[in-house]
Coordinates of C-alpha atoms in Angstrom, one line a residue:
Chain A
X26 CA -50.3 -10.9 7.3
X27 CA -46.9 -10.5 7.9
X28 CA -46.0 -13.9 6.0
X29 CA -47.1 -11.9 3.2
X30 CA -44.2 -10.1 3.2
X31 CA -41.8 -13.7 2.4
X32 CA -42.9 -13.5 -0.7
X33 CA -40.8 -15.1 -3.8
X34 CA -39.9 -11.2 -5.0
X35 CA -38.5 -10.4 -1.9
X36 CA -36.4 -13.5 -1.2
X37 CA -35.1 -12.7 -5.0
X38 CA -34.6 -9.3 -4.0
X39 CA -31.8 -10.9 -1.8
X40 CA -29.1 -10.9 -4.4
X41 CA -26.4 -8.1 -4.5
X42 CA -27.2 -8.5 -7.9
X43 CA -30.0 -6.0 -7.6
X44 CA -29.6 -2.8 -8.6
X45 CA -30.6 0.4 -7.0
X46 CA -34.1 0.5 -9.0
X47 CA -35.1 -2.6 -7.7
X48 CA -34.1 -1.7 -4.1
X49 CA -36.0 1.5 -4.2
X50 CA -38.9 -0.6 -5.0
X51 CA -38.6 -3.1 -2.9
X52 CA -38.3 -0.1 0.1
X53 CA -41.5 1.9 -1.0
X54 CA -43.0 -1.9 -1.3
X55 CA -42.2 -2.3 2.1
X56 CA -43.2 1.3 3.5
X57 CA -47.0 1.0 2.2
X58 CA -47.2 -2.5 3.3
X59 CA -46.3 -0.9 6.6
X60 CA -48.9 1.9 6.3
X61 CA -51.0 -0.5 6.6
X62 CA -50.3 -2.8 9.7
X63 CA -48.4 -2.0 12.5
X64 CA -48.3 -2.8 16.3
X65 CA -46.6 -1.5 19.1
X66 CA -45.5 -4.8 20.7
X67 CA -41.7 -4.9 20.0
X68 CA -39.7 -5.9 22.9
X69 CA -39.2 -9.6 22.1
X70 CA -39.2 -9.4 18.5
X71 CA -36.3 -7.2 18.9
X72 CA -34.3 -9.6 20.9
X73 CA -34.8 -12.3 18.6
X74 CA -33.8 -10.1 15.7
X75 CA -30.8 -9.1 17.9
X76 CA -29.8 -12.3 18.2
X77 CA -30.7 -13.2 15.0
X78 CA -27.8 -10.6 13.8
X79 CA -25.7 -11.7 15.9
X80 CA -26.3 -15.6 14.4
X81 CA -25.8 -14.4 11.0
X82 CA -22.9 -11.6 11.3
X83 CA -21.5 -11.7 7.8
X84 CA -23.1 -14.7 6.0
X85 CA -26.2 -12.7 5.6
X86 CA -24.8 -9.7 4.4
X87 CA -25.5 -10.5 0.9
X88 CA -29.4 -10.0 1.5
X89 CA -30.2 -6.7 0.7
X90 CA -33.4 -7.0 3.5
X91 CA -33.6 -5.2 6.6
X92 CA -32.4 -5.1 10.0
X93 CA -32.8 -3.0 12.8
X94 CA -30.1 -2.8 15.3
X95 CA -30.3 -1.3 18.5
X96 CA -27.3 1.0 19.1
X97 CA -26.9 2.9 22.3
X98 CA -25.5 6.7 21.5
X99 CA -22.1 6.6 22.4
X100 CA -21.3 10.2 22.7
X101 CA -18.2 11.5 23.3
X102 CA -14.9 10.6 22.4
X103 CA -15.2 7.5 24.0
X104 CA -12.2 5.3 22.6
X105 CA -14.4 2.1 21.8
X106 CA -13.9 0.7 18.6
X107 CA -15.7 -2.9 17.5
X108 CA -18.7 -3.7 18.2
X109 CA -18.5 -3.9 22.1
X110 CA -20.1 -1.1 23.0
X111 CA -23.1 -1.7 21.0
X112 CA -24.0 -4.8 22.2
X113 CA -24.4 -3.6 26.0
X114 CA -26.5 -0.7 24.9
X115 CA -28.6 -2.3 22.7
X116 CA -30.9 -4.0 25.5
X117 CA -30.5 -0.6 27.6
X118 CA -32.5 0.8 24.7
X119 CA -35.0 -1.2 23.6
X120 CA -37.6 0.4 25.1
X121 CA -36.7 3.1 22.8
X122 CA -37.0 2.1 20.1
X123 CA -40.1 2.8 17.6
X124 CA -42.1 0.6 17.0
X125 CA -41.4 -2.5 14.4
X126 CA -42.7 -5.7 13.4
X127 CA -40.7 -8.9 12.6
X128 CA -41.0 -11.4 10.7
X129 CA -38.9 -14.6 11.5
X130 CA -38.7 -15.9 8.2
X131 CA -35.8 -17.9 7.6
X132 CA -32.2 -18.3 7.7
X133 CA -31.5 -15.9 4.8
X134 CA -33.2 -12.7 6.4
X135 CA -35.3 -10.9 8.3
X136 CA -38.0 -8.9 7.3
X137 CA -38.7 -5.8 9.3
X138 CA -41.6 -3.5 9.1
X139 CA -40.8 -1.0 10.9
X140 CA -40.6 2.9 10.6
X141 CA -37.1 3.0 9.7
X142 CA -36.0 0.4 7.4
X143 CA -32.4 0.1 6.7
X144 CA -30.4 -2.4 4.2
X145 CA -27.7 -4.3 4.6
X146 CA -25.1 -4.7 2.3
X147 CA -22.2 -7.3 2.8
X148 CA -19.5 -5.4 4.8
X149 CA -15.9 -6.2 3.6
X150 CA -13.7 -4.4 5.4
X151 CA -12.6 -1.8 7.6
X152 CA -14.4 -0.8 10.7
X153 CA -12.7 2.0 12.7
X154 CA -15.8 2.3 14.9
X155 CA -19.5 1.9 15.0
X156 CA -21.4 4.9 14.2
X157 CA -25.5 5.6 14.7
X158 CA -26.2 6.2 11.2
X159 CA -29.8 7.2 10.2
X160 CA -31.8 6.9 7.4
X161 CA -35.2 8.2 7.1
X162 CA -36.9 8.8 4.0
X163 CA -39.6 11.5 3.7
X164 CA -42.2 9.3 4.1
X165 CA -41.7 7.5 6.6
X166 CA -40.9 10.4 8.5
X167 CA -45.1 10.3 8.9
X168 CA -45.2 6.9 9.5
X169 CA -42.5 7.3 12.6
X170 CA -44.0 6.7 16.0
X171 CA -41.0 7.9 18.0
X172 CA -38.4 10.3 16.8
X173 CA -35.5 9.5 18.9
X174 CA -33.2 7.7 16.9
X175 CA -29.7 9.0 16.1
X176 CA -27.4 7.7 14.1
X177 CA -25.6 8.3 10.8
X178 CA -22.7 6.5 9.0
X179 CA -20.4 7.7 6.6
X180 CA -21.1 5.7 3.1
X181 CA -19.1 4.9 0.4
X182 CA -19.8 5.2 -3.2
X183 CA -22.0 1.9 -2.7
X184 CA -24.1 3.5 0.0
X185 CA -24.4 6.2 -1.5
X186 CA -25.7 4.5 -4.7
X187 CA -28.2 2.7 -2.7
X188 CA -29.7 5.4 -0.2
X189 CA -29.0 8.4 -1.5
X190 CA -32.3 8.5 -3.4
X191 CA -34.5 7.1 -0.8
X192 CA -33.5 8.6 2.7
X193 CA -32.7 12.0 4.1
X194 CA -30.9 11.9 7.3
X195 CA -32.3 13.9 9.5
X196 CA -29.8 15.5 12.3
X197 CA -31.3 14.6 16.0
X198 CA -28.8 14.3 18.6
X199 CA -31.0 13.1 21.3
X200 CA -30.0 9.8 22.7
X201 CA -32.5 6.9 21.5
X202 CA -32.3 3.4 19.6
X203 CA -30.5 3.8 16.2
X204 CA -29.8 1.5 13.6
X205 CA -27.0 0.3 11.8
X206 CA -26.1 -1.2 8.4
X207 CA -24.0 -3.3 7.6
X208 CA -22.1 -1.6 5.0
X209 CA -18.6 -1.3 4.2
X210 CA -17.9 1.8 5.3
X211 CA -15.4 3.7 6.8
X212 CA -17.2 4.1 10.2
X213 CA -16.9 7.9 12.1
X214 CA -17.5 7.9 15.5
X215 CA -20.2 11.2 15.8
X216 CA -19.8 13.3 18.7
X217 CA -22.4 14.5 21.2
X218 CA -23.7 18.1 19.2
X219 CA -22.0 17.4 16.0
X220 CA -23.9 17.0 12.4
X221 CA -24.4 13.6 12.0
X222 CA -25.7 14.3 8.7
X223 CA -24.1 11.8 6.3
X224 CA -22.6 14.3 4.2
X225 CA -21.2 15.5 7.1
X226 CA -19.8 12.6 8.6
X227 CA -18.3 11.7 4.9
X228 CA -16.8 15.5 5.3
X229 CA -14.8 14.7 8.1
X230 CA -14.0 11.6 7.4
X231 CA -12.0 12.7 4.3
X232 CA -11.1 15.6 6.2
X233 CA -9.6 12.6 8.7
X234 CA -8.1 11.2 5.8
X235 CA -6.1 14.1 4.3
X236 CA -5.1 15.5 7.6
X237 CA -2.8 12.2 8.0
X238 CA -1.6 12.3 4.8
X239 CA -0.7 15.8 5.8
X240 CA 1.1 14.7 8.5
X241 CA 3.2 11.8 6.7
X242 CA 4.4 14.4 4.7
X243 CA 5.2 17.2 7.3
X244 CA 7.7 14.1 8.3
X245 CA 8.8 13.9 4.9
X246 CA 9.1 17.9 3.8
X247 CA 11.9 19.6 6.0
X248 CA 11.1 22.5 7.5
X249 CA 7.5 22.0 7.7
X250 CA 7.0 21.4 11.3
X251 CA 7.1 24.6 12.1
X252 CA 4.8 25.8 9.4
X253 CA 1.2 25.7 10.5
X254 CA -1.7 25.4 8.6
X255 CA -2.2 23.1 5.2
X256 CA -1.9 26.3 3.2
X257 CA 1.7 26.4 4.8
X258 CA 2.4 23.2 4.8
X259 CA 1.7 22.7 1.4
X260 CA 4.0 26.1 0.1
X261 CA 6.4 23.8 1.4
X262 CA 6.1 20.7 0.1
X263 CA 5.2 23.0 -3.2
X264 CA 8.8 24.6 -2.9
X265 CA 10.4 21.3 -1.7
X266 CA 9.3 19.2 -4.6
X267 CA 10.5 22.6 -7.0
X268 CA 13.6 22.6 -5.5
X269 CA 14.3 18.5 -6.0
X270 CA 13.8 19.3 -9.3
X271 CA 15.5 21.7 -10.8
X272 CA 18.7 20.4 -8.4
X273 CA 17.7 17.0 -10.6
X274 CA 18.0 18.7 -13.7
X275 CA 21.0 20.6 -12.5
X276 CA 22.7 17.6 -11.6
X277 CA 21.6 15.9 -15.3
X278 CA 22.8 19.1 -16.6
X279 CA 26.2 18.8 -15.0
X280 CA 26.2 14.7 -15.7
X281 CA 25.7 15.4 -19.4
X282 CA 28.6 18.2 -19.3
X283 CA 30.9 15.4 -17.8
X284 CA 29.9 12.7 -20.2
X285 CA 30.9 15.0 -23.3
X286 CA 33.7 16.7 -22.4
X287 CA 35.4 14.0 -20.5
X288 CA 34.2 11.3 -22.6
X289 CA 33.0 9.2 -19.2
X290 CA 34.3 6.0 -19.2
X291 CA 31.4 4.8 -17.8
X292 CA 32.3 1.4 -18.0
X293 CA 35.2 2.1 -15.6
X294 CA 33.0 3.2 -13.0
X295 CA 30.3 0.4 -12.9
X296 CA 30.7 -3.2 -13.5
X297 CA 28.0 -5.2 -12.5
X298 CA 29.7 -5.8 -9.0
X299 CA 30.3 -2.6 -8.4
X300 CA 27.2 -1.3 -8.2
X301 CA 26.6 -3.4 -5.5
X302 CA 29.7 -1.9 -3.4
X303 CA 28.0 0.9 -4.3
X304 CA 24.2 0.3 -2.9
X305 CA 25.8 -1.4 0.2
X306 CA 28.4 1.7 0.8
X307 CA 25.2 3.8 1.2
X308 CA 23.3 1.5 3.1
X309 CA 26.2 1.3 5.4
X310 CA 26.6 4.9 5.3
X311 CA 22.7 5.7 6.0
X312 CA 22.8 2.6 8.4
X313 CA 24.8 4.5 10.6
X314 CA 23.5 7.8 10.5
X315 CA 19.9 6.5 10.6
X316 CA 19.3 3.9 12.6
X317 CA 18.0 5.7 15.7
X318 CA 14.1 6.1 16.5
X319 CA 14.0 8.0 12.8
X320 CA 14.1 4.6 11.3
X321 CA 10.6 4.0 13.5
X322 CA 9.8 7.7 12.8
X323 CA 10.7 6.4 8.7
X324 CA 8.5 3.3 8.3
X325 CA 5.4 4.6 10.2
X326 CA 5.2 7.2 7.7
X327 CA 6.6 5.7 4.4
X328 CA 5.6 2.0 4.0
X329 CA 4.6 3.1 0.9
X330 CA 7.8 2.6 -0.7
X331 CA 7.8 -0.9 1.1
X332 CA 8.9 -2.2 -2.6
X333 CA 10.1 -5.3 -1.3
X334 CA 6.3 -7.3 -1.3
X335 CA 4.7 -7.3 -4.3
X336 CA 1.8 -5.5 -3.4
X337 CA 2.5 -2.2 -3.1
X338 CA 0.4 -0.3 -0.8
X339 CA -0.2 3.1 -2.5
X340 CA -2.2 4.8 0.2
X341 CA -0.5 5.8 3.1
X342 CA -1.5 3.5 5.8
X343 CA -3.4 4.7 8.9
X344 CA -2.8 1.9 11.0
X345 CA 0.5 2.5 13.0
X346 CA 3.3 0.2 13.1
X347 CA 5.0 0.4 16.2
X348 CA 8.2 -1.2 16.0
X349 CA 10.4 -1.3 12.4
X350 CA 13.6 -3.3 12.6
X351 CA 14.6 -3.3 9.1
X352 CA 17.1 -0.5 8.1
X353 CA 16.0 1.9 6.2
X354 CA 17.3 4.8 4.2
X355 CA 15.7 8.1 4.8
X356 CA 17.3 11.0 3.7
X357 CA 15.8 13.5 5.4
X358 CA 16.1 12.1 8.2
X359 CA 19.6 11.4 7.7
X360 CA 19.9 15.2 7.0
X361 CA 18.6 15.8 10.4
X362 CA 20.9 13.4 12.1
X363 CA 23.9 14.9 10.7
X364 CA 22.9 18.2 12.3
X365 CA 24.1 16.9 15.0
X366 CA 27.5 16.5 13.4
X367 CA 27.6 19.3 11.1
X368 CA 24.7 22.0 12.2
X369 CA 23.6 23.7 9.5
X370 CA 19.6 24.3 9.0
X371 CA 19.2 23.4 5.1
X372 CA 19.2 19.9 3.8
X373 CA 21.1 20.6 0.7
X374 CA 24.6 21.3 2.6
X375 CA 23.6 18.6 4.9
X376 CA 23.7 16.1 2.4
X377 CA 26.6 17.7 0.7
X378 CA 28.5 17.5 3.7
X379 CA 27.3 13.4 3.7
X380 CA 28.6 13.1 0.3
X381 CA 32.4 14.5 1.1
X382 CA 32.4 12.8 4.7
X383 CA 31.9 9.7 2.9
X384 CA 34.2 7.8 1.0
X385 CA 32.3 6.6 -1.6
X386 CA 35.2 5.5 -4.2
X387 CA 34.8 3.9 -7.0
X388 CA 37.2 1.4 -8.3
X389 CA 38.7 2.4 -11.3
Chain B
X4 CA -4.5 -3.6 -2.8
X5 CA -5.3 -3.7 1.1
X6 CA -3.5 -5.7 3.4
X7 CA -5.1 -6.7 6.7
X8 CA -4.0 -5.7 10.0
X9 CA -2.5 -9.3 10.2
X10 CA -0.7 -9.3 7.4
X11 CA 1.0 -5.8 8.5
X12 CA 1.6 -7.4 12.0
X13 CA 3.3 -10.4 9.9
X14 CA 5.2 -7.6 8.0
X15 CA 6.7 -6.1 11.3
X16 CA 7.5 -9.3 13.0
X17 CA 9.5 -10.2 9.9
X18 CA 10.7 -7.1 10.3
X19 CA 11.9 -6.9 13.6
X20 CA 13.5 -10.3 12.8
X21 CA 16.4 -8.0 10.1
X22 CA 17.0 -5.5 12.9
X23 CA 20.6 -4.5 11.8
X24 CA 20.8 -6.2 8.6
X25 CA 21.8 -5.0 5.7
X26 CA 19.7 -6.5 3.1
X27 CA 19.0 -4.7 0.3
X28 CA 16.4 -6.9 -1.3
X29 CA 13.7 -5.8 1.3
X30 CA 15.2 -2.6 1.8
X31 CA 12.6 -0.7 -0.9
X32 CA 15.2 2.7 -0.7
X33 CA 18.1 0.2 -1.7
X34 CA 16.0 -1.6 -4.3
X35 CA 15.2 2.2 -6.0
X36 CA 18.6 3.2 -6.0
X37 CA 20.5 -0.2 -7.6
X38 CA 17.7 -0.1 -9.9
X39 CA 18.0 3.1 -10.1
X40 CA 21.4 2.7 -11.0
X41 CA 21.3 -0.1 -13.0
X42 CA 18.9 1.9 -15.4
X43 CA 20.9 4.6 -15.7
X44 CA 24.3 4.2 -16.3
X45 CA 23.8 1.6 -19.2
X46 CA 21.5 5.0 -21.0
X47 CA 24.5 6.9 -20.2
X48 CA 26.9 4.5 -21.4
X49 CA 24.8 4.1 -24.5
X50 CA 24.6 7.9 -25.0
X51 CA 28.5 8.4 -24.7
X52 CA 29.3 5.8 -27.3
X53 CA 26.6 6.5 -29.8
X54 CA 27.0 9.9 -30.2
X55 CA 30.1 10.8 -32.4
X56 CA 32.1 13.1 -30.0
X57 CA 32.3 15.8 -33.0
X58 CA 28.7 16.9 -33.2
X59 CA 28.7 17.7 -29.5
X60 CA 25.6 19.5 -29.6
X61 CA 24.8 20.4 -25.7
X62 CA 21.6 20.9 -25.9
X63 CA 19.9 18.7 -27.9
X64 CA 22.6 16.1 -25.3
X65 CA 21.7 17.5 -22.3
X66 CA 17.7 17.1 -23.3
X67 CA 18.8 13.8 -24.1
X68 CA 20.5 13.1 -20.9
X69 CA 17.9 14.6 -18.9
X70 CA 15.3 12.2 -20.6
X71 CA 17.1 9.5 -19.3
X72 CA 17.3 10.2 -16.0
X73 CA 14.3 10.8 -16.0
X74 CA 13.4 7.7 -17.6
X75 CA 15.4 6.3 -15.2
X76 CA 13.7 7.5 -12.2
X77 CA 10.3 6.2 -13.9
X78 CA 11.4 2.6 -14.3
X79 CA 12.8 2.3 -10.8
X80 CA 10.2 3.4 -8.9
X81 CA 7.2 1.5 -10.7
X82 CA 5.1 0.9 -8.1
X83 CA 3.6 4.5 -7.9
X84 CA 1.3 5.8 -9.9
X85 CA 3.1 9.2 -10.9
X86 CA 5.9 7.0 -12.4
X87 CA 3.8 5.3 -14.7
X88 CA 2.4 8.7 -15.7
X89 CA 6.0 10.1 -15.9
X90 CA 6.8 7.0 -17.9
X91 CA 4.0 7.4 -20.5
X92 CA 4.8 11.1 -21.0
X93 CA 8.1 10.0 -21.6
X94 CA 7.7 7.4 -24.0
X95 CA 4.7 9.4 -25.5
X96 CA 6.0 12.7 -26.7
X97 CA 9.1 14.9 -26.0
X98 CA 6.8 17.8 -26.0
X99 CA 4.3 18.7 -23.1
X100 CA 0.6 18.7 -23.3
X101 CA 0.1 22.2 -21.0
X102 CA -3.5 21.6 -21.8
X103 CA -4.4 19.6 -19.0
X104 CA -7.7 19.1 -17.6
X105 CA -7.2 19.1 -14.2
X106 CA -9.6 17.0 -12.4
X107 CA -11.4 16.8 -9.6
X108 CA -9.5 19.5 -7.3
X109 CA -12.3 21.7 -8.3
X110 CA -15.3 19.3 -7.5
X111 CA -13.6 18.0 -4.6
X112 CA -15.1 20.3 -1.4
X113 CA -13.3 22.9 0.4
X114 CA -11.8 21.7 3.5
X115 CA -11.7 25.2 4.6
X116 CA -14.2 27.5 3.4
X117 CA -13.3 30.9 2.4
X118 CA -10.3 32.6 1.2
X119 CA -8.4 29.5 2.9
X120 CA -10.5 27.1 0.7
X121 CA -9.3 29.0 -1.7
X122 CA -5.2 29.2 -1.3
X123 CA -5.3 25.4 -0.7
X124 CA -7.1 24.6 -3.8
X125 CA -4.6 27.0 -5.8
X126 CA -1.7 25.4 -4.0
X127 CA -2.9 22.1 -4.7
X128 CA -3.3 23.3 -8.2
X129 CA 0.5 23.8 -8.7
X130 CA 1.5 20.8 -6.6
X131 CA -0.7 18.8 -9.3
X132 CA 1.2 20.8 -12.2
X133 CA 4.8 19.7 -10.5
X134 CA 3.8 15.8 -9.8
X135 CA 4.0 13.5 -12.9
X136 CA 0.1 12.6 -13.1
X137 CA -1.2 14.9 -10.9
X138 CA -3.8 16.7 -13.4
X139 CA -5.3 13.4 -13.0
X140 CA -5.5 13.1 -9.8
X141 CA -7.3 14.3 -6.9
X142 CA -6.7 15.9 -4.3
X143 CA -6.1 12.7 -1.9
X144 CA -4.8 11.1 -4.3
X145 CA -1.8 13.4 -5.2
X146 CA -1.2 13.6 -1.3
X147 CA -0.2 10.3 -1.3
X148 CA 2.0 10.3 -4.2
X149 CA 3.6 13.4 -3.3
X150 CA 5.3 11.6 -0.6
X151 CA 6.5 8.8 -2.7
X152 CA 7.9 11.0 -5.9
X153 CA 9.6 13.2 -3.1
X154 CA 11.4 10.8 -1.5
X155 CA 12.1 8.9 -5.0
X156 CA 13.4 12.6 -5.9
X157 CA 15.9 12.9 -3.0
X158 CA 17.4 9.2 -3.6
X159 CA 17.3 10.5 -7.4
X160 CA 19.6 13.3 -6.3
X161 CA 22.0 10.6 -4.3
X162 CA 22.9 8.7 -7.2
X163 CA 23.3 11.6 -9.3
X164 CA 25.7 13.6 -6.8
X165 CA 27.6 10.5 -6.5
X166 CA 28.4 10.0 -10.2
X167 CA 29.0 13.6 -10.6
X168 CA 31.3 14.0 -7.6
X169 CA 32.7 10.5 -9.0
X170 CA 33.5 11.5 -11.8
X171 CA 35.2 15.0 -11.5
X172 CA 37.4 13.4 -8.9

């Protein structure tokens, strides 16, 4: 009976090229055929589907069936990342888990009938951590045998696409068997007593997200250390950015004043090799003012101006890089260096004192 | 474009590799200011000679000079997305389109409930009106371009001072 359930539809089902209609199908497909038959004789079905994952970690991702992965809770802020954890608690809770049918069909999937049925879609990247992600749909919620299963994952757009008409996540904290997908997602780890709705989890995620690109630019912003709060931090950065500004357009202002009235002889000032001299009086200039642990304190928070490679990262990285040797300029944290030579608290007479304890002469 | 955690670990060991030098090709602050440079003074050159020195008319030169910095500032730092926008308002129209949409800061959901909810989304408002782009961006989106255009701004200001102070000495 459960050979029934290889049949040609499904195996064409396997695709990513199926869209979300034909998923949806296939699922409620699935759920009566499951109506119908089930047993309560999992234990060594589960093992071989266990180890049929593990067989087939990323070559099977592009079948859209259905596996069922045994996930012990990992509550707390346990550090884990990767899939280590998982793997010792999945056996330590098998005997939780509700009740499920396999069917060992062939190398490109697994069917399950089971009363959670989840969908795997390739995973292509990042994995932070494993989270229990799950995914009932109303209907099933009937069909369930055992209600302990916790999980939830935070989705992307392509989860989203998929699930988001076909499951509810229900919010159980209670340690149990939970599933995961394999999705590429941005995995949360969920905490003992928090949502683990999906919305939720996505929530904090983001939440995650902005929060370090808050903190790249409280590096960044002078004077926003001490300023709590985003509301605060963001005045700052607000007044910061205002401030650049209208000193650009003064300077412009003052540039263009200079250019008419003295006539600049531009051309006396910059000849091609001079503008080198130039660069490489700064660089020497910031090289010695900068070079401390602000040049570490520099790159974790801006490779985003790493213009030298070709790609250009745009988002701020979350990954930290521990040790920068390349010099870099960083003029804010050149302003706070030169407090220690010159203490005054704003930025602007910091760098103004750079400019005239510099030499920077041009050749005329 | 995402690199992988072994590429990044490639990055720093090259990196560690240049400790001390001065090289300004992989320097990405010395690449923005010689280009920085480089795009400028040529504009300003240009500028000075085209313009007869009788119809100095300050305004419509300092409009014109402040159009090429800021051009300037666009071309050198064109791996951002703000300086594209900044670039295509530039080349576009001289005039500014105040009637925005702005995007998804109001779709996006509140952080912070409640009044705080509130101040951050006004504030994010106004950060999105300063930032070249930002009315097209969302909220996570102009975070991470804030930090660029800021730091862009402040090597901006660099070059600047130094030609002024250059040039009235």
């Amino acid at each position: 009976m459960l050979e029934g359930l290889v049949s040609p539809e499904n195996l064409s089902l396997s695709s990513m090229d199926m869209n979300v209609l034909e998923r949806l199908k296939w699922l409620q497909q699935q759920q009566q055929q499951q109506v119908v038959s089930q047993s309560s004789d999992n234990s060594p079905e589960l093992l071989q589907i266990l180890q049929f994952h593990e067989s087939n970690n990323d070559e099977l991702l592009q079948s859209t069936f259905s596996h069922f992965q045994m996930l012990g809770s990992c509550f707390g802020p346990s550090p884990n990342m990767g899939f280590g954890p998982s793997h010792e608690a999945m056996d330590g809770c098998i005997s939780r888990t509700s009740s499920f049918q396999m069917v060992p069909v062939d190398t490109m999937g697994v069917m399950l009938k089971n009363s959670e049925e989840n969908r795997t879609i390739s995973s292509k990247n990042k994995r932070k951590s494993e989270v229990k992600r799950r995914e009932e749909e109303k209907t099933e919620k009937k069909i369930k045998v055992e209600a302990e299963t916790e999980s939830n994952m935070k989705g992307k757009s392509s989860m989203s696409n998929n699930t988001e008409a076909s499951s509810d996540t229900s919010k159980e904290t209670s340690k149990g068997a939970s599933e995961i997908q394999k999705l590429d997602y941005i995995h949360v780890r969920s905490r003992r007593g928090q949502a683990t709705d999906r919305h939720s989890l996505a929530e904090r995620a983001r939440r995650e997200k902005i929060s370090k690109k808050m903190k790249y630019l409280q590096d960044i912003v002078p004077g926003c250390k001490k300023v709590t709060g985003q509301a605060g931090m963001l005045d700052e950065i607000i007044n910061y950015v205002q401030s650049l500004q209208t000193q650009v357009e003064f300077l412009s202002m003052k540039l263009a004043v200079l250019d008419s009235e003295l006539e600049l002889a531009v051309e006396d000032l910059y000849v091609k090799q001079d503008q080198t001299v130039i660069i490489q009086k700064l660089l020497i200039i910031f090289f010695l003012f900068c070079y401390e642990f602000q040049l570490q304190a520099y790159f974790t928070n801006l490779p985003v101006v790493n213009a030298s490679k070709p790609s250009i990262m745009v988002d701020v990285p979350l990954f930290p890089l521990d040790q920068q040797g390349s010099l870099d300029l960083s003029v804010i944290n050149l302003s706070q260096t030169t407090s220690t030579e010159a203490p005054s608290a704003s930025w602007e007479t910091q760098s103004r004192s750079l400019f005239n304890t510099s030499s920077l002469g041009f050749h005329y | 474009m995402k690199q992988t955690n072994a590429h990044m670990e490639r990055q720093i060991m090259n990196k560690r590799k240049r400790v001390f030098s001065v090289q300004e090709k992989k320097n990405p602050k010395a690449v923005f200011a010689k280009r920085y440079v480089s795009h400028l003074v040529p504009a300003l050159k240009k500028i000075n000679m085209n313009k007869p020195s009788s119809q100095i008319n300050s305004k419509s030169f300092e409009q014109t000079v402040q159009h090429e910095v800021d051009m300037a500032l666009a071309l050198s730092a064109q791996e951002f997305a703000w300086s594209r926008f900044l670039q295509h308002k530039l080349l576009s129209s001289p005039h500014e389109d105040p009637s925005y949409s702005s995007k998804i800061l109001e779709t996006s959901s509140c952080k912070q409930d409640g009044k705080e909810g509130a101040e951050i989304k006004k504030k994010l408002k106004e950060l999105q009106k300063l930032v070249p782009g930002g009315e097209e961006m969302n909220m996570e989106e102009i975070l991470s371009e804030v930090g660029s255009y800021i730091v862009c701004l402040e090597l901006q200001m660099i070059v600047l001072k130094s030609l002024v102070q250059d040039n009235i000495s």
